[in-house]
XYZ file of C-alpha atoms in Angstrom:
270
model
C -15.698 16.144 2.317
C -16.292 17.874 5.882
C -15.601 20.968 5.326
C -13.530 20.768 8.590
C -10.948 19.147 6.695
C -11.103 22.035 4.308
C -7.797 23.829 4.422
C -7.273 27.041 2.542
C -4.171 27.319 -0.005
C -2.270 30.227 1.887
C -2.465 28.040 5.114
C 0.354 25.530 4.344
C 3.684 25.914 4.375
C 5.693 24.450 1.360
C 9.375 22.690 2.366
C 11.581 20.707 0.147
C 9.950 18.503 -2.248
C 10.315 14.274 -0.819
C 8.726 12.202 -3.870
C 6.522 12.358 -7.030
C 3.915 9.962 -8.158
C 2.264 10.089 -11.815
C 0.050 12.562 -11.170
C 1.558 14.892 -8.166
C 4.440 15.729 -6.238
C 4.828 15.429 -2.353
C 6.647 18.351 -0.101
C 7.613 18.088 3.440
C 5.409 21.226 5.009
C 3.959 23.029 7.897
C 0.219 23.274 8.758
C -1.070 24.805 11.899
C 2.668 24.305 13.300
C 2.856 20.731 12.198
C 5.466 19.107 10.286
C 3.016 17.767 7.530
C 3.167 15.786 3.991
C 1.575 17.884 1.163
C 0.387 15.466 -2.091
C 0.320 18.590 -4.761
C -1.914 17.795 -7.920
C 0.106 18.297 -11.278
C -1.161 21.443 -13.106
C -1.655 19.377 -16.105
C -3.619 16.670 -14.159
C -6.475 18.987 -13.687
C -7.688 18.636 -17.249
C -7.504 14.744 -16.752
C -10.979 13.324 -15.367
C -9.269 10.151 -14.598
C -6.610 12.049 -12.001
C -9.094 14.229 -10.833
C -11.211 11.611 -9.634
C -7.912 9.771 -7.951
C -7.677 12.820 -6.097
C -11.474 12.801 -4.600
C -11.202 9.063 -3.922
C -8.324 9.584 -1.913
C -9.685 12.763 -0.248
C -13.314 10.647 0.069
C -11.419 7.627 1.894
C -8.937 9.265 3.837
C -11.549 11.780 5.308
C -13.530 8.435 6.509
C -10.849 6.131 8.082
C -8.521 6.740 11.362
C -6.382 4.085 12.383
C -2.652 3.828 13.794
C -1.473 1.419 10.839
C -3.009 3.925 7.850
C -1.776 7.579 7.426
C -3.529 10.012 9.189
C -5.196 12.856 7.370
C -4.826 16.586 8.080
C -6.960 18.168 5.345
C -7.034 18.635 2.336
C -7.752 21.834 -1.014
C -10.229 20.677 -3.058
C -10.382 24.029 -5.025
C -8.834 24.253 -8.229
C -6.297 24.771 -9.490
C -4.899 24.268 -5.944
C -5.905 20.534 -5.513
C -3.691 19.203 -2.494
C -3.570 16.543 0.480
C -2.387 17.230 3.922
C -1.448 13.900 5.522
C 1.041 13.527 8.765
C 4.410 13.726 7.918
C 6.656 10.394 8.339
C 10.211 10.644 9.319
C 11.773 7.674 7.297
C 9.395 7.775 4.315
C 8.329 4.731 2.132
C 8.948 1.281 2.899
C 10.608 1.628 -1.027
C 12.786 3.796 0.402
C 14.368 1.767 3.564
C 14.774 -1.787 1.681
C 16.011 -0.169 -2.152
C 17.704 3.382 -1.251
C 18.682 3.990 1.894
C 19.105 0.106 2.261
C 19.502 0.747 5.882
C 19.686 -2.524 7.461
C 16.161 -3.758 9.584
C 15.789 -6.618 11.952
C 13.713 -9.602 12.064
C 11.786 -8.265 15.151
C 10.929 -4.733 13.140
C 10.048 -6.577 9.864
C 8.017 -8.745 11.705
C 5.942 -5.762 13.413
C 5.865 -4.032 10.147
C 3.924 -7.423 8.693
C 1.444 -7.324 11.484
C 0.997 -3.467 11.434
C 0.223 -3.605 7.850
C -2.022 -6.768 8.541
C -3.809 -4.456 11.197
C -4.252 -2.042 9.240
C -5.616 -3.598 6.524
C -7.715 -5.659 8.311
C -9.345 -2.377 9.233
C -10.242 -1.161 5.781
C -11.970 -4.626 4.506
C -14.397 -4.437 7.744
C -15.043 -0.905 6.269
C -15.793 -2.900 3.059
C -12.502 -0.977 0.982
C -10.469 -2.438 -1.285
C -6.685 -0.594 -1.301
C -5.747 -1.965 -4.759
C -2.240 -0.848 -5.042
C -0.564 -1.987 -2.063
C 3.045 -1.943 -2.485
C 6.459 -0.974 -0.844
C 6.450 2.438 -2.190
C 2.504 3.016 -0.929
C 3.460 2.263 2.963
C 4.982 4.716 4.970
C 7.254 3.903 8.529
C 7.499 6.793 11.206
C 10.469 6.813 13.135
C 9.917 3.201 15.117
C 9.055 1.431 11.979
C 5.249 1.647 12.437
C 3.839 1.190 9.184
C 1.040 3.370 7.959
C -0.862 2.280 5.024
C -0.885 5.374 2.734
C -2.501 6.403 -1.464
C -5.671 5.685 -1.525
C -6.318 6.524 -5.188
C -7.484 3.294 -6.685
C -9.254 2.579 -3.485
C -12.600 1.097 -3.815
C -15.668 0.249 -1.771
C -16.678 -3.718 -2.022
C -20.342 -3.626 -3.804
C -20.669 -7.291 -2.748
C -19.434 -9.598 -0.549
C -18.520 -12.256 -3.181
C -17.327 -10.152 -6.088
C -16.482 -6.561 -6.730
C -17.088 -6.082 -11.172
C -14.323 -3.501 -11.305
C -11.559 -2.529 -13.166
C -9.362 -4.873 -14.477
C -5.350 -4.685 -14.228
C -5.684 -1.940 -11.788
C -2.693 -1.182 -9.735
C 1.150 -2.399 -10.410
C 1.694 -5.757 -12.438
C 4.180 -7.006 -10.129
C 1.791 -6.906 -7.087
C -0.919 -7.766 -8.786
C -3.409 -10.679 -8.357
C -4.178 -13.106 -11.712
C -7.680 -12.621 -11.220
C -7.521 -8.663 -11.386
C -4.322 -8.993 -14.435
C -6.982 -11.219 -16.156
C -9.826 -8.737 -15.768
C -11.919 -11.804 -14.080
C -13.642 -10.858 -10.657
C -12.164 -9.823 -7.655
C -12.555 -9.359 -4.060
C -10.523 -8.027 -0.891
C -8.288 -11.280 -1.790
C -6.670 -9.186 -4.173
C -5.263 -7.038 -1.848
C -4.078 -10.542 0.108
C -1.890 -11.483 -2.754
C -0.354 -8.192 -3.103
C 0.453 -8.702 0.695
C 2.270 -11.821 -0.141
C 4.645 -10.310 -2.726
C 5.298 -7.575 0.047
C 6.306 -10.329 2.282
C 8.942 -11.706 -0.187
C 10.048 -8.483 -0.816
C 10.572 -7.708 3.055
C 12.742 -10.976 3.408
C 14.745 -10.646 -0.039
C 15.227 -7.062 -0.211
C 14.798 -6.946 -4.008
C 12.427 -5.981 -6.039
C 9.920 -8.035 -6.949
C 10.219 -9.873 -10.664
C 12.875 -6.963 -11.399
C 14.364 -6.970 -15.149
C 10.996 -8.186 -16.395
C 8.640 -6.384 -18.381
C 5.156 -5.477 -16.575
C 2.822 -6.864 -19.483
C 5.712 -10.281 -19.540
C 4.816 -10.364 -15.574
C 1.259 -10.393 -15.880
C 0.933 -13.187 -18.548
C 3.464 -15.147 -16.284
C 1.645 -14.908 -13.074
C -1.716 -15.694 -14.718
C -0.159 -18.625 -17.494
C 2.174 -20.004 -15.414
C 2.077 -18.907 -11.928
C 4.997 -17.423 -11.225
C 6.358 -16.148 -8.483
C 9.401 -14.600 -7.077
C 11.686 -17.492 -5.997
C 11.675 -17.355 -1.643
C 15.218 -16.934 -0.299
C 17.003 -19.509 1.064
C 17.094 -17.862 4.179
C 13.385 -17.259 4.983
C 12.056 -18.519 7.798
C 9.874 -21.865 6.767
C 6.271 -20.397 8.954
C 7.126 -17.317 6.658
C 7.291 -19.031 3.437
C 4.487 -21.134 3.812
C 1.876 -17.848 4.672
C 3.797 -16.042 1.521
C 2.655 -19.328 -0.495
C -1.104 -19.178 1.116
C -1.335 -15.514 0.360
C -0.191 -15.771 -3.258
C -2.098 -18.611 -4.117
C -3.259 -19.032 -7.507
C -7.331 -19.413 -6.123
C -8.465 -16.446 -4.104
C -10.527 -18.962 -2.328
C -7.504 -20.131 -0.676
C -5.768 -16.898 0.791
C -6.014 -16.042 4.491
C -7.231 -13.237 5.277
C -5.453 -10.667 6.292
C -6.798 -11.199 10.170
C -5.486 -14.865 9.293
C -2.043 -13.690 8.202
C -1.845 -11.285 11.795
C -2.303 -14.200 13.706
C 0.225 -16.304 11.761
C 2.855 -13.453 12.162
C 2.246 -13.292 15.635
C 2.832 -16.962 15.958
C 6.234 -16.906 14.782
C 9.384 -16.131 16.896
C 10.170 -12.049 17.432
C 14.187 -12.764 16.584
């Protein structure tokens, strides 16, 4: 990391805690007199290679990108035992949060902007040649206008070739996860497309995607059978066909996510 983005422990300023994740906890903070999000590294994740190299991904990635659709990074301790993230703090948290807890209630016009924001921003990271791997509701944050920012970058991996990436297998979250990644088979930046889709559904229905199923009865589903979550009666038809396209069975036949921007865009604001 540029040791710019270095920021000693005694620096940052710890507020109230806002969320937890399986392998830290994230405070509201100061930094420099900015209102900042601190990711804090479980003291017992130190000992765990497999956390500890989540930790320098994310650091590795977020040092590398700047966009306005994925979270900007501050700094970051990447001394033990103090292992921490700095990112910009966002007023109204995770997408999670708006549609399942505070269920406040979201137009058309700002889900619409959060599609095409996320679309932007992802767009971005496959012409870096990344691959997010866990994109899901509770992995996108909104500021205060609903901007989207793509955020954890954990699992996030660098494309080694432009057909195929041999990675890990079932990596991410079984309900927004592609067949060809739950069936350990090949996978490209198409992965990240069909995880896309089942944000789309989940932006229309306001539920949680496959909810009361097991994740391992999900995965066998999706790959088996192709399931999917049924698309509400209410969703616009130019919406339901891209969720189809992006959640298609064959990666081959998933827009990408420039594709899906310009299909967004297409459709009326309200």
């Amino acid at each position: 990391m540029n040791a710019a983005f270095e920021i000693p422990p005694h620096a940052v300023r710890f507020g109230a805690q806002v969320g937890s994740g399986g392998f830290g906890v994230v405070f509201k903070g100061v930094y420099a007199g900015e209102m900042v999000a601190i990711k804090k590294i479980h003291s017992h994740a130190l000992g765990n290679a497999a956390s500890v190299a989540e930790f320098q991904s994310e650091v590795a990635v977020l040092s590398a990108v700047r966009h306005p659709n994925i979270v900007r990074f501050v700094g970051a301790c990447t001394m033990p035992p103090a292992l921490m993230i700095v990112t910009e703090f966002l007023e109204k948290g995770t997408l999670f949060d708006v549609l399942h807890v505070s269920k406040e209630p979201v137009g058309w016009r700002e889900r619409r902007g959060m599609m095409v924001g996320l679309c932007d921003g992802m767009t971005y990271l496959h012409s870096r040649g990344l691959l997010h791997r866990d994109l899901k509701s509770s992995n996108l944050l909104l500021d205060k206008d609903y901007t989207v920012k793509v955020a954890d970058f954990g699992l996030t991996r660098i494309v080694s070739s432009p057909t195929a990436a041999p990675m890990t297998g079932q990596c991410g979250t079984f309900q927004y996860m592609a067949p060809e990644v739950l069936a350990n088979r090949p996978y490209t930046e198409k992965a990240d497309v069909f995880s896309f889709g089942i944000l789309l559904w989940e932006l229309v229905a306001r539920k949680l995607p496959f909810f009361g199923m097991a994740p391992m009865q999900v995965g066998l589903a999706v790959v088996n059978t192709g399931l999917r979550p049924p698309i509400p009666r209410d969703c616009p038809r130019p919406l339901a066909i891209l969720m189809r396209r992006c959640w298609e069975q064959d990666f081959r036949h998933r827009p990408s996510f420039k594709e899906a921007s310009k299909a967004l865009e297409a459709m009326p604001s309200h």
